[in-house]
Coordinates of C-alpha atoms and ligand atoms in Angstrom, one line a residue:
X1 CA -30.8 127.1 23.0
X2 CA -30.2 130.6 21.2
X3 CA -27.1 131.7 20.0
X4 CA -26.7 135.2 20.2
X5 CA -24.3 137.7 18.3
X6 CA -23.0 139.7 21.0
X7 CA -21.9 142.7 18.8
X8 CA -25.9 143.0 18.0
X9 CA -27.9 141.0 20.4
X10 CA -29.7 139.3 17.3
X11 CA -30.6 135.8 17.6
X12 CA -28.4 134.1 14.7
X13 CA -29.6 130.4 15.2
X14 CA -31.5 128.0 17.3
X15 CA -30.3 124.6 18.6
X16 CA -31.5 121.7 20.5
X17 CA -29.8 120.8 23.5
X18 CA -28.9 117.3 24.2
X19 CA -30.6 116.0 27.6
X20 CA -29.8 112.7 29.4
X21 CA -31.3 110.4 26.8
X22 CA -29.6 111.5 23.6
X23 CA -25.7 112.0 25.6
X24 CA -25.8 108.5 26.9
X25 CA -26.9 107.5 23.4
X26 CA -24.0 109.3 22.1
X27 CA -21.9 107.4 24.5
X28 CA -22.4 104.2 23.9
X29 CA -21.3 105.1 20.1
X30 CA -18.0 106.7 21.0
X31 CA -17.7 103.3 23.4
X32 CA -17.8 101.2 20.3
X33 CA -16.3 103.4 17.9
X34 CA -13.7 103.9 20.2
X35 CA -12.2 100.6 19.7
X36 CA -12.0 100.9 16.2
X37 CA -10.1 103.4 16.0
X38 CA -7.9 102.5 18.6
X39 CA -7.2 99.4 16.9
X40 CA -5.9 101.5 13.4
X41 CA -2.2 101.8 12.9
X42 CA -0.8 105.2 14.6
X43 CA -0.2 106.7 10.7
X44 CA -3.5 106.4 9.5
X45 CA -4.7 108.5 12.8
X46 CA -2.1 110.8 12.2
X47 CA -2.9 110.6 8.4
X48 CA -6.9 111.5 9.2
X49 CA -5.6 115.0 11.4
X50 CA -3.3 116.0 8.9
X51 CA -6.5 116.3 6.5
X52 CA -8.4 117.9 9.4
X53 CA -5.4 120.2 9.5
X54 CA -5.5 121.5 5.6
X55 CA -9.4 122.1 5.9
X56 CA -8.4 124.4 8.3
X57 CA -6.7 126.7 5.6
X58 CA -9.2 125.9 2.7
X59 CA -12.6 126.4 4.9
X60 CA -11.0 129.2 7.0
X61 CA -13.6 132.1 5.4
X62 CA -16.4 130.4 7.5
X63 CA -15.0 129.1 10.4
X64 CA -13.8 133.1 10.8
X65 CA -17.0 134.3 10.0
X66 CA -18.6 132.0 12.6
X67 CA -16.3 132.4 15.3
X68 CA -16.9 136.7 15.0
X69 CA -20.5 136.4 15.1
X70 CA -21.2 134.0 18.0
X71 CA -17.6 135.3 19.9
X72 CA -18.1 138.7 19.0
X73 CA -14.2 138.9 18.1
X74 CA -12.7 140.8 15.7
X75 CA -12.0 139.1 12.2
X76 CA -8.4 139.4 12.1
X77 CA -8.0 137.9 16.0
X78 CA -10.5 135.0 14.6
X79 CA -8.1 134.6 11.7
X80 CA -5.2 134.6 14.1
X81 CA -6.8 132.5 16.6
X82 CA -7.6 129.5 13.2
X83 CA -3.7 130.0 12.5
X84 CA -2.5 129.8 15.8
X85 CA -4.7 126.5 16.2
X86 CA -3.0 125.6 13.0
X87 CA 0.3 126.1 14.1
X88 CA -0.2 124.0 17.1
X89 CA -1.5 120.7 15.3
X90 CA 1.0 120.5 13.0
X91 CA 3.7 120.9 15.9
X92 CA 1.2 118.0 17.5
X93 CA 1.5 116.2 14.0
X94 CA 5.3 116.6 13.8
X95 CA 5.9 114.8 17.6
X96 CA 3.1 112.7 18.1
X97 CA 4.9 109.4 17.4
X98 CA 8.3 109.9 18.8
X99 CA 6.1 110.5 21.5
X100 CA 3.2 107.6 21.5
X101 CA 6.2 104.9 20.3
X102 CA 6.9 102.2 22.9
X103 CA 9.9 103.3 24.7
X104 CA 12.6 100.6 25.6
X105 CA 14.4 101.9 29.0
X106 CA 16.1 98.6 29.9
X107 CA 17.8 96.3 26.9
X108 CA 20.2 93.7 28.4
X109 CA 20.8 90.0 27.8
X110 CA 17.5 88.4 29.3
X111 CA 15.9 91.7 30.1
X112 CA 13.9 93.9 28.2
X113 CA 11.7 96.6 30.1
X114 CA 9.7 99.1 27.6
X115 CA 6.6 101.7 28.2
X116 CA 3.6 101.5 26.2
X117 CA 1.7 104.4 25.8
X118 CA -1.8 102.9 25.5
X119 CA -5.6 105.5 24.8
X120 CA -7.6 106.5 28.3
X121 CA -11.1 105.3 26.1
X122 CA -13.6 107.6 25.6
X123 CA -12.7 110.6 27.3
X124 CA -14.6 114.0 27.8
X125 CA -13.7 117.7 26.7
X126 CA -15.7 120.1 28.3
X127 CA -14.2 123.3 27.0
X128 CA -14.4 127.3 27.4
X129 CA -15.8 130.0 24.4
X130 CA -12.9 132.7 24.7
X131 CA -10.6 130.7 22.3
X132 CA -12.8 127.8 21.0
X133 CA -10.0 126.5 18.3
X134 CA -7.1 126.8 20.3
X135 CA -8.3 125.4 23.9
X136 CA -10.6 122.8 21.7
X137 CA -7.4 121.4 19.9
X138 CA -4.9 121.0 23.0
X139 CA -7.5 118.6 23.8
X140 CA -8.8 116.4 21.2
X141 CA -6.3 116.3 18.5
X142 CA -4.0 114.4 20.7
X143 CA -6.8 112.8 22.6
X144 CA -7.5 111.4 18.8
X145 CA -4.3 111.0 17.6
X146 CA -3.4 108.5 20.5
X147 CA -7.0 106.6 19.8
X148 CA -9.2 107.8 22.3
X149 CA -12.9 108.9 21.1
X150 CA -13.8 112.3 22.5
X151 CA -17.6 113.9 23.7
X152 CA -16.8 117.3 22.9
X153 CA -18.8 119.7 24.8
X154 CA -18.2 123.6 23.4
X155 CA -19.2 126.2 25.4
X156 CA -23.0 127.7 24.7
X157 CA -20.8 130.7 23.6
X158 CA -19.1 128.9 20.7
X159 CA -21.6 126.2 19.7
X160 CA -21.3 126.8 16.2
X161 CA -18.0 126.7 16.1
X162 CA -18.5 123.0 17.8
X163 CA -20.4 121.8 14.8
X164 CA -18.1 123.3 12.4
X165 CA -15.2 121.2 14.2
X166 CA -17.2 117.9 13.9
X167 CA -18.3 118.7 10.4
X168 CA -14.2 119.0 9.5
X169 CA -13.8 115.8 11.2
X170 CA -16.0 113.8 9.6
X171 CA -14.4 115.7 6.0
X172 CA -11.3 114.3 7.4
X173 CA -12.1 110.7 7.4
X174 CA -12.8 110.7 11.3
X175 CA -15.3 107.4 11.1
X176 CA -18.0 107.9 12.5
X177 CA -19.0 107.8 15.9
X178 CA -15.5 108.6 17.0
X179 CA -16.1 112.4 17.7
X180 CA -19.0 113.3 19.6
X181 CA -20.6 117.0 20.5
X182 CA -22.2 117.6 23.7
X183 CA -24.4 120.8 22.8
X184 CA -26.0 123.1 25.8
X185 CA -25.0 124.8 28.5
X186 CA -24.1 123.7 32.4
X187 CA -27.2 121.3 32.8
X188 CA -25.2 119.1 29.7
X189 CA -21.9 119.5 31.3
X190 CA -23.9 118.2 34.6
X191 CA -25.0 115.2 32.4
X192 CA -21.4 114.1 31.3
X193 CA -20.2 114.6 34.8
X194 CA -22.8 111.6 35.7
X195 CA -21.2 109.1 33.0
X196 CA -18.4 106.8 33.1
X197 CA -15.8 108.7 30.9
X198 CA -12.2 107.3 31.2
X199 CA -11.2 111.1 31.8
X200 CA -11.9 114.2 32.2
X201 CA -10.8 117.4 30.8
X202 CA -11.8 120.5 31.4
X203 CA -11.4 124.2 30.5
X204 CA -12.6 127.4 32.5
X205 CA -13.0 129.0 35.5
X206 CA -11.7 128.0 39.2
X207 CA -15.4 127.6 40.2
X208 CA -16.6 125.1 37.4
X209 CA -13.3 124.1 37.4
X210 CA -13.2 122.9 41.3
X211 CA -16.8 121.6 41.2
X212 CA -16.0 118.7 38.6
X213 CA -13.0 118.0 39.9
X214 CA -14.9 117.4 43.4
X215 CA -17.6 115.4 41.4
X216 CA -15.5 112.9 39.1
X217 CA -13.6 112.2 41.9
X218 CA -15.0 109.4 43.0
X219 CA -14.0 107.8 39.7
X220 CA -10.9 107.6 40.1
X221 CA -10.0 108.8 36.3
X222 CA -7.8 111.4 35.1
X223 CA -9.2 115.1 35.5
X224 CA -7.0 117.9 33.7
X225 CA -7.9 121.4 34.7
X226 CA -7.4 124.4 32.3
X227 CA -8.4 127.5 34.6
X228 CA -8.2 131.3 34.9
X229 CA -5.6 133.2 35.8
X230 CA -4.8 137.2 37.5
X231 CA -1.4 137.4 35.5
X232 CA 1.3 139.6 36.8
X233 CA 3.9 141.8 34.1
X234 CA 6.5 144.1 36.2
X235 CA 8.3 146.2 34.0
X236 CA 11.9 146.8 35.6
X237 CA 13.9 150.3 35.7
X238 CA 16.6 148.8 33.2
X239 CA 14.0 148.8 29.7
X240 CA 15.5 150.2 27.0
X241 CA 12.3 150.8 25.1
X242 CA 9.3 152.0 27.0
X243 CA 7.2 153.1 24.3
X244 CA 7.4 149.5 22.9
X245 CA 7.0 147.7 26.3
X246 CA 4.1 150.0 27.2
X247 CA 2.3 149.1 23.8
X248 CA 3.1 144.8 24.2
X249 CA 2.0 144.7 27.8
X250 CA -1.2 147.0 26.8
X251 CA -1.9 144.2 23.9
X252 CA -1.3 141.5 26.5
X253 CA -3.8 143.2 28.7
X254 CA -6.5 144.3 26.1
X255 CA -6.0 141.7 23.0
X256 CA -9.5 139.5 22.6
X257 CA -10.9 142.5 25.0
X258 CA -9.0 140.6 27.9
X259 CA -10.5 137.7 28.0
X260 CA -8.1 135.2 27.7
X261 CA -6.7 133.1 30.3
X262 CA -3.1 134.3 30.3
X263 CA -4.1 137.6 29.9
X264 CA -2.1 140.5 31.8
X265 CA -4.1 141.2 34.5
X266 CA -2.0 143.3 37.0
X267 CA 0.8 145.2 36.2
X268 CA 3.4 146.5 38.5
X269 CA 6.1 149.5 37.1
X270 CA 9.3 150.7 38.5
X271 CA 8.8 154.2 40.4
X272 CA 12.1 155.3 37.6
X273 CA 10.3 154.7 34.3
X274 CA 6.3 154.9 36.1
X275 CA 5.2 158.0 34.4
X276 CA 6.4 157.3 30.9
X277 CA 5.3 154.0 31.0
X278 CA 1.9 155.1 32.0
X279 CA 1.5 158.1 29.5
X280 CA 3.0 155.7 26.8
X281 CA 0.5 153.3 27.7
X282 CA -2.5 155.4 27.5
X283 CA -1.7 156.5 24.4
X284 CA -1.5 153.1 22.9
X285 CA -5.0 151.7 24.7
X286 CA -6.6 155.3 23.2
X287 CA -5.5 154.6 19.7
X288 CA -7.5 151.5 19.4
X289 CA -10.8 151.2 17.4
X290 CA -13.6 149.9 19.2
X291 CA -16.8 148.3 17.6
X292 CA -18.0 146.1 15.4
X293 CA -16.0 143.2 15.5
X294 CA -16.7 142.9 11.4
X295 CA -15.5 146.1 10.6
X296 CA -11.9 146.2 9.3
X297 CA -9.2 147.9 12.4
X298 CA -11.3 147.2 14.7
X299 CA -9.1 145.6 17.6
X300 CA -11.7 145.6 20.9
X301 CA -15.0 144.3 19.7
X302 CA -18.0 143.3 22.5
X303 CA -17.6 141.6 25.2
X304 CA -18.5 137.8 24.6
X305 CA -20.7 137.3 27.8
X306 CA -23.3 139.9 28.6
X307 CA -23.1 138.9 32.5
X308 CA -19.5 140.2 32.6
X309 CA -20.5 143.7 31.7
X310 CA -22.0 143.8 35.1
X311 CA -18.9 142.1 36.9
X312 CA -16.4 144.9 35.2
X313 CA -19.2 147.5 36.2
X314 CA -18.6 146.3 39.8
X315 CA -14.7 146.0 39.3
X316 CA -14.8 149.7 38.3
X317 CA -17.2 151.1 41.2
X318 CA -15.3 149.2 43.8
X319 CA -11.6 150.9 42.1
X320 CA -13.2 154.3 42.7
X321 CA -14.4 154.0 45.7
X322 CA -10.9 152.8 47.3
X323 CA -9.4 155.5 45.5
X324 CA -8.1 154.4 42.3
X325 CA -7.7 156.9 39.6
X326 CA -9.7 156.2 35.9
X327 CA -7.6 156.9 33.2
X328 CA -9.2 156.1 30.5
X329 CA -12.7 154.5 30.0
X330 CA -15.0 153.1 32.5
X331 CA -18.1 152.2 31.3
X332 CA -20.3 150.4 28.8
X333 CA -20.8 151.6 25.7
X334 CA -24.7 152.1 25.1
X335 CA -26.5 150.9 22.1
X336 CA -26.9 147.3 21.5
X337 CA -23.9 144.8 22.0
X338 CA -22.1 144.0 24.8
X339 CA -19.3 146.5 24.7
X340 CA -17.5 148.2 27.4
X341 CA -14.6 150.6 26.7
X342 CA -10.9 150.1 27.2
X343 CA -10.4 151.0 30.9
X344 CA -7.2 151.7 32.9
X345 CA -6.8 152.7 36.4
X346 CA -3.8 153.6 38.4
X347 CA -3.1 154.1 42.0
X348 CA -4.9 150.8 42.5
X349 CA -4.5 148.4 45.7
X350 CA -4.7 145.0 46.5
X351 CA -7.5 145.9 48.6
X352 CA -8.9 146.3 45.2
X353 CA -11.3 143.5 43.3
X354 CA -9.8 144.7 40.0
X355 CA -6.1 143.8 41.4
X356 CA -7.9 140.5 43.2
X357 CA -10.2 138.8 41.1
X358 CA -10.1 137.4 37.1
X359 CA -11.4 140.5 35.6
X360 CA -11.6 138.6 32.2
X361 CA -12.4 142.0 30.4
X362 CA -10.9 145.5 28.9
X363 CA -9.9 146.7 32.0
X364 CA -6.5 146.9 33.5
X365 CA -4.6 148.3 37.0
X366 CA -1.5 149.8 37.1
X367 CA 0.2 150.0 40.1
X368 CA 3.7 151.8 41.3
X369 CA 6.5 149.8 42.5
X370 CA 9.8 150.7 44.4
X371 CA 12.1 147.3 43.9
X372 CA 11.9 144.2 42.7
X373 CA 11.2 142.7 46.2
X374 CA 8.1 144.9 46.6
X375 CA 7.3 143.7 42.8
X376 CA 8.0 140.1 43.6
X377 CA 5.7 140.0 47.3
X378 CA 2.7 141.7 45.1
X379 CA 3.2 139.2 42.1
X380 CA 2.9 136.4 44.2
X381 CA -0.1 138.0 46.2
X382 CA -2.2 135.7 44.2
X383 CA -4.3 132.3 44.6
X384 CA -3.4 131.7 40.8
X385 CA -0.3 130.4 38.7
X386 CA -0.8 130.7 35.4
X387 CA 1.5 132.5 33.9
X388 CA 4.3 135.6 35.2
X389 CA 6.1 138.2 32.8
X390 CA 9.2 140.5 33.3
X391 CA 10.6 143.2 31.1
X392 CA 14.1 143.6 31.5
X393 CA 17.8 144.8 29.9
X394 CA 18.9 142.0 32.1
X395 CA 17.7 138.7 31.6
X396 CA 19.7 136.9 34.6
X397 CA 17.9 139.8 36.7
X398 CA 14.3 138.6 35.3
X399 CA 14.9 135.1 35.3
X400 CA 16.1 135.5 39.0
X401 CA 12.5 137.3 39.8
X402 CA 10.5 134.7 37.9
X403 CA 12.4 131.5 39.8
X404 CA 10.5 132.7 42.7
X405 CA 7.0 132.7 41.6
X406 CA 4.9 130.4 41.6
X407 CA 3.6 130.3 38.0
X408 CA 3.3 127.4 35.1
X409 CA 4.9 129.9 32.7
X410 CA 7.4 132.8 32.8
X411 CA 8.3 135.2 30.2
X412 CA 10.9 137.1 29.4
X413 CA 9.9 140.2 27.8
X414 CA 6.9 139.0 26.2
X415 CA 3.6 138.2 27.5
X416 CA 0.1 136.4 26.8
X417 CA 1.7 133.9 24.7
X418 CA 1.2 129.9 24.4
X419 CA 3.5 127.5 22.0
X420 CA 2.9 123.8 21.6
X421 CA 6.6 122.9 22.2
X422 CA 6.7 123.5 25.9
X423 CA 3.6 122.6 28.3
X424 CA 0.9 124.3 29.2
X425 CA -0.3 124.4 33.0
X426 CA -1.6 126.2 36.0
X427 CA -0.9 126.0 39.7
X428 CA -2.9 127.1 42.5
X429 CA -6.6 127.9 41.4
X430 CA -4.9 127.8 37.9
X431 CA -5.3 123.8 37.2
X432 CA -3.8 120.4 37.1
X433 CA -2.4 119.0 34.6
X434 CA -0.8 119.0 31.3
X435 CA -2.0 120.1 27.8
X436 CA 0.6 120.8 24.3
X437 CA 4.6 119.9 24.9
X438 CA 5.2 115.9 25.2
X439 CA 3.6 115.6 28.2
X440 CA 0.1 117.2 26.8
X441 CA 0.3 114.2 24.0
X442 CA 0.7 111.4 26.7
X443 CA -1.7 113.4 28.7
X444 CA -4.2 111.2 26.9
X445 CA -2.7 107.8 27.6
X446 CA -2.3 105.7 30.5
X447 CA 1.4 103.7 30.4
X448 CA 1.9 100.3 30.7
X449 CA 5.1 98.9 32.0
X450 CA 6.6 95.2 30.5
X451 CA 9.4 93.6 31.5
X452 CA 10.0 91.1 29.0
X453 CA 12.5 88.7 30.2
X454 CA 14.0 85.7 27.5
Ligands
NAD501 P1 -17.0 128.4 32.6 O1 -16.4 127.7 33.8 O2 -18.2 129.2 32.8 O3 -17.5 127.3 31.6 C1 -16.6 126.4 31.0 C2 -17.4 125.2 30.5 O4 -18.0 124.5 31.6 C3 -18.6 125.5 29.5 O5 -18.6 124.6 28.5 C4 -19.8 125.4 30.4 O6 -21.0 125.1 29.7 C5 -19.4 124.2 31.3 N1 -20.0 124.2 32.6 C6 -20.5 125.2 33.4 N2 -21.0 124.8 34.6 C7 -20.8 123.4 34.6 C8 -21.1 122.4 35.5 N3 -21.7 122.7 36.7 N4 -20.7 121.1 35.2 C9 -20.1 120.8 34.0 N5 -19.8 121.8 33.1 C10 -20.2 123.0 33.4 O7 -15.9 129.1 31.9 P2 -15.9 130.0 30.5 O8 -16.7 131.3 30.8 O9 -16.4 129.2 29.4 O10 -14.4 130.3 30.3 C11 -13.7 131.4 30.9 C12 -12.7 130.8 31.9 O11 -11.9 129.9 31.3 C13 -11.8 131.9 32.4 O12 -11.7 131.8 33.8 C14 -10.5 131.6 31.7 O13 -9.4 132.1 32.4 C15 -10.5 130.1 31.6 N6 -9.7 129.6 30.6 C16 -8.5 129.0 30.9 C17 -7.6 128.5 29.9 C18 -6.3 127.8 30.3 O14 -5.7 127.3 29.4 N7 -5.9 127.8 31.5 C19 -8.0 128.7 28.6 C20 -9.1 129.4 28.3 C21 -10.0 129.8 29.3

């Protein structure tokens, strides 16, 4: 398998992909390494990630340098993206065993009834390219931490990155055998859908996503679904700062070129504040340097996948055709690398694909509202629920609005954001399941109940 820079199209390395023989080999390791480390005390696991998590800061020159050339994304958003991931393992390290700990929830004279939190086994990641290090870690450092072993499969889009995680593992003190990498493309992820893992979890699209879920089934194990999103922002009559909102929403629309799961994908405007907002946001989307992702102020590099050039060249043609107007950009950017400039419509519909379907790129609609019911009825115009943002003066007027849709996340006057203190999850063609918070730690145990009587 090639991986290919996607800023210039040059082949960078060459790996072998792992067919049946060599992942059920690799299984039956994890199996009985899994045991193992299962069997060490909860501080020496914890003990293990906390050097995992300091090799993040000392080899963070080449895990950035990595990520930008098979990810195409600019250097400071990879350095971001390795502090972010940062950020959430030591929040992870800070809860894990308040969190893991038996819990006793009846004590009386005779009676004792606790929870134990015990590892799923050897469970399987297969994860998504557009933020390797972050999606990667909701999964497998508590999936470790509770003494599970993990077959990680990266993306093809962030293989490298893959290794580099194993290789810090194995730094760590991670023995052997207990992390696994999966490497190729959907034909490997087929492959691990055939074994007997003692769960499943997944992140990426609604179509991958709903195929596994409809092939594991049948085995009656967990199967957590990270998916995509068409996120909503309305910005109400009542902001004080338009300028300001214009240039957050436009980096929650257009940070890592869009492609990001709780990207803003729609945004609605109140008819009061519609033009200012609109010229404000222009401005700020015009602004930004585009190109190489290496360069230094560069904030939209190439598009990761080549094949989504094509879908945001449909996106476009189908806008224009229904009438929407093209603000700014529009098209790819010719020379070599997948690059597509910034591109914002308005007078868009919901007849529209771009106001319909996961656009995943640089390309936003802006669309003209009268009220907040109007604003509400098109939020929720959606078959995802992933995340919902208002900006607002009033926050009982926002949080009123948000109660109603049907979203895993609402924000107050921020957008495209994730912490590890509060869970992460989808509804609708968003997913199932759990990652980060308390719940995304015991996400990756099953409980068992004692009553303990004497
Ligand atoms: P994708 O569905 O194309 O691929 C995801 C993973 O599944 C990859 O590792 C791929 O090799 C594997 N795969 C593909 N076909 C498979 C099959 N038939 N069987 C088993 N495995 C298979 O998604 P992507 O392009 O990597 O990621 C982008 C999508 O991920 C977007 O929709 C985005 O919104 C979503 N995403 C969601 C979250 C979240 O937290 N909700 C986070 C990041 C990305």
């Amino acid at each position: 398998m090639q991986i290919i820079n996607p800023a210039t199209e040059a082949i960078i390395d060459t790996v072998e992909e792992d067919g049946k023989d060599s992942l059920l080999h690799k299984f039956q390791v994890l199996t009985i390494a899994q045991k193992a480390w299962a069997a060490h005390p909860l501080s020496d696991r914890l003990a293990v990630i906390s050097r995992f998590h300091a090799l993040l800061e000392s080899e963070q020159a080449v895990l950035v340098a990595t990520l930008t050339a098979e990810a195409g994304k600019p250097l400071q958003q990879s350095v971001n993206e390795i502090n972010g991931a940062s950020t959430r393992i030591q929040w992870i390290l800070s809860h894990a065993a308040k969190y893991l700990e038996d819990e006793y929830m009846t004590d009386t004279a005779g009676m004792k009834e606790k929870i134990s939190y015990e590892p799923l086994g050897v469970i399987c990641n297969i994860s998504a390219w557009n933020y390797p290090w972050l999606v990667g870690v909701n999964v497998f450092i508590p999936a470790l931490i509770a003494g599970n072993a993990v077959m990680y499969k990266p993306s093809e889009y962030a293989t490298l990155t893959g290794f580099h995680i194993a290789r810090l593992l194995k730094m760590a003190g991670l023995p052997d055998g207990v992390f696994q990498v999966a490497i190729g493309g959907k034909g490997t992820g087929e492959n691990l859908l055939d074994m007997d893992f003692a769960g499943y979890f997944f992140t990426g699209s609604y179509q991958t996503g709903k195929h596994i879920y409809e092939r594991v089934a049948r085995k009656m194990v967990p199967c957590q679904l990270e998916l995509g999103g068409k996120d909503p922002v309305y910005v109400m009559d009542d902001v004080k700062d338009i300028k300001n909102v214009a240039a957050g929403t436009a980096d929650g629309a257009f940070y890592n070129n869009g492609q990001s799961c709780c990207a803003v994908e729609r945004i609605y405007v109140h008819e009061k504040i519609y033009d200012e907002y609109l010229n404000e946001f222009v401005k700020e989307v015009k602004s930004w340097k585009t190109g190489d992702p290496t360069e230094a102020g560069v904030y939209t590099g190439p598009l990761t996948r080549k094949e989504q050039l094509d879908e945001l060249e449909k996106q476009v043609v189908d806008a224009v055709q229904k009438g929407a107007s093209l603000l700014t950009g529009g098209k790819r950017i010719p020379g070599k690398g997948y690059y597509f400039e910034p591109t914002v419509f308005t007078n868009v519909t919901h007849e529209m694909r771009l106001m319909k379907e996961e656009s995943f790129g640089p390309i936003i609609g802006i669309m003209k509202v009268k009220n907040d019911e109007e604003a509400l009825a098109l939020m929720q115009d959606t078959p995802y629920g992933l995340t919902a943002a208002v900006y607002s003066a009033d926050r009982e007027r926002a949080a009123a609005l948000l109660q109603q849709v049907n979203s895993g996340t609402s924000y107050w006057n921020c957008c495209d954001r994730v912490s590890a203190a509060v869970p992460w999850s989808g509804r609708k063609h968003s997913g199932i399941g759990v990652t980060l918070s308390h719940q995304g730690i015991r996400a990756f145990t099953k409980t068992k109940s004692w009553h303990l009587r004497g």
